[in-house]
Coordinates of C-alpha atoms in Angstrom, one line a residue:
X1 CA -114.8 -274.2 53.8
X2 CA -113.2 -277.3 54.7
X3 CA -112.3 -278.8 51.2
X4 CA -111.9 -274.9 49.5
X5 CA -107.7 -275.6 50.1
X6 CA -107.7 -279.3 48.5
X7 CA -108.6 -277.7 45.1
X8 CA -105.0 -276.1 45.1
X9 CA -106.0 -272.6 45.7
X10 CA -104.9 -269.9 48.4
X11 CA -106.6 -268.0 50.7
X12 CA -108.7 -265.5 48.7
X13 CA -112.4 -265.6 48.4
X14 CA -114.1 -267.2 44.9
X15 CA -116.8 -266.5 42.8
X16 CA -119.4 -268.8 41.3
X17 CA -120.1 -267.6 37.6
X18 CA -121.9 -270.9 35.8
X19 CA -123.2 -273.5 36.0
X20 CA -124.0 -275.8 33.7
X21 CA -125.5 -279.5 33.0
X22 CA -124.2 -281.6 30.0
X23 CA -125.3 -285.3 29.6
X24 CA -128.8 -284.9 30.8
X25 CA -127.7 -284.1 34.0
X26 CA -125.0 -286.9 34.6
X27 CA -122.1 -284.1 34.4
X28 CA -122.4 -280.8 36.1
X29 CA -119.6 -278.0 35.4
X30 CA -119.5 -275.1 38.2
X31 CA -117.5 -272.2 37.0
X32 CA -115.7 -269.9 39.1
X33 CA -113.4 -267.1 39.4
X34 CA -110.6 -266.9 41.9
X35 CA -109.7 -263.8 43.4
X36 CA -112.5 -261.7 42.6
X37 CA -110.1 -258.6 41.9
X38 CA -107.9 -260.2 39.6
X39 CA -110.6 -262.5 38.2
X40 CA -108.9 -266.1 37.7
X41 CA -111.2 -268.5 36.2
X42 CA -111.2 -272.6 37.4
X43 CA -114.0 -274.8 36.8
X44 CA -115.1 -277.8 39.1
X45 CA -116.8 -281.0 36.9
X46 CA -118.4 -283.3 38.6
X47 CA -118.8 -286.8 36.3
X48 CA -121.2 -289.6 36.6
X49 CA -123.6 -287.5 38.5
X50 CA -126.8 -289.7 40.3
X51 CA -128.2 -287.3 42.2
X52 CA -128.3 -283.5 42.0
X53 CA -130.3 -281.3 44.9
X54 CA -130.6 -277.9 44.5
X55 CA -131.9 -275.3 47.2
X56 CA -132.6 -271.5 46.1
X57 CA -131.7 -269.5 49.4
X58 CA -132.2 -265.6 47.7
X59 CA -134.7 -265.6 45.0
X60 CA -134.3 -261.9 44.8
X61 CA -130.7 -262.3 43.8
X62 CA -131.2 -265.1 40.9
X63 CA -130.3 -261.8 38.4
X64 CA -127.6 -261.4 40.0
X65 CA -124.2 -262.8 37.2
X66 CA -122.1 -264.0 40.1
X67 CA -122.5 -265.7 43.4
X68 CA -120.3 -265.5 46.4
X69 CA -118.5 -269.1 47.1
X70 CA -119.1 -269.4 51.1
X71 CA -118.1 -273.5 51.5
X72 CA -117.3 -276.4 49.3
X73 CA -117.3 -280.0 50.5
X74 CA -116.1 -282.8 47.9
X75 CA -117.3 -285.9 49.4
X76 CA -116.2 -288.7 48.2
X77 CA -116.3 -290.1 44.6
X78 CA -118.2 -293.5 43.5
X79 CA -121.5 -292.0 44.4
X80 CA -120.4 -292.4 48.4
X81 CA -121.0 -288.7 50.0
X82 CA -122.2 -285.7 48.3
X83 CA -120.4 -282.7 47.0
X84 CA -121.8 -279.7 48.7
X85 CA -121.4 -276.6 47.0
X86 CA -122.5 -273.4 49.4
X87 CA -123.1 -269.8 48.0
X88 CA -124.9 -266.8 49.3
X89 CA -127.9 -267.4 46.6
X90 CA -128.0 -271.3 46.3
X91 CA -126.8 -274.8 47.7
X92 CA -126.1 -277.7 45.5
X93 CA -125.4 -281.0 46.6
X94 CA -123.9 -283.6 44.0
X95 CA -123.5 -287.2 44.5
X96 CA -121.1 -288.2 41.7
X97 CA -118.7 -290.4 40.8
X98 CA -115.3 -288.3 39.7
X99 CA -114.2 -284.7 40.4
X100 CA -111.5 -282.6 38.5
X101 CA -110.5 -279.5 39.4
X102 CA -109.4 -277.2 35.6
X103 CA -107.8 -274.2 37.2
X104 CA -106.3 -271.6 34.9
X105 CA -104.5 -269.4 38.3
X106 CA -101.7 -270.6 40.1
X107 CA -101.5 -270.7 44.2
X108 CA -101.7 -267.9 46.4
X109 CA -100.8 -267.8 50.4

């Protein structure tokens, strides 16, 4: 998880919760929960999307509400290097051209 720190978070595992497309596509909001046990919500928006690719590893967990957050790469804006989002039931890879980070928790080492 490379790029899991830069968002301003600690050392405890995230959830993915949501995600959703707004814009026909060109914004995509990932929500997520920090600290699984305590449950503190941040969302990741990705703006000016141009290219969204996204692989289904575990069909049989699609029901599933929440997916483990294994590695998150941000790339680099202005459409230059895809966003990589990895979970245990899918992979999304966002080229885009601004990220923001909304987190609702504070730090934790």
């Amino acid at each position: 998880m490379p790029d899991y720190h830069l968002l301003g978070l600690g050392n405890l595992t995230s959830l993915v919760t949501g995600v959703q497309l707004r814009l026909w596509g060109s914004e995509m909001l990932i929500q997520c929960l920090y600290d699984p046990l305590n449950r503190q919500p941040y969302l990741l928006v990705f703006r000016d999307c141009r290219e969204i690719h996204w692989n289904v590893h575990e069909s049989g967990a699609i029901q599933d509400s929440e997916a483990n957050l294994f590695g998150i790469l941000l790339g680099q804006d202005k459409h230059r290097q895809p966003a990589v989002i990895t979970t245990d039931i899918f992979e999304v890879s966002i080229l885009y051209g601004h990220f923001e980070s909304q987190q609702q928790c504070k730090s934790h080492d």
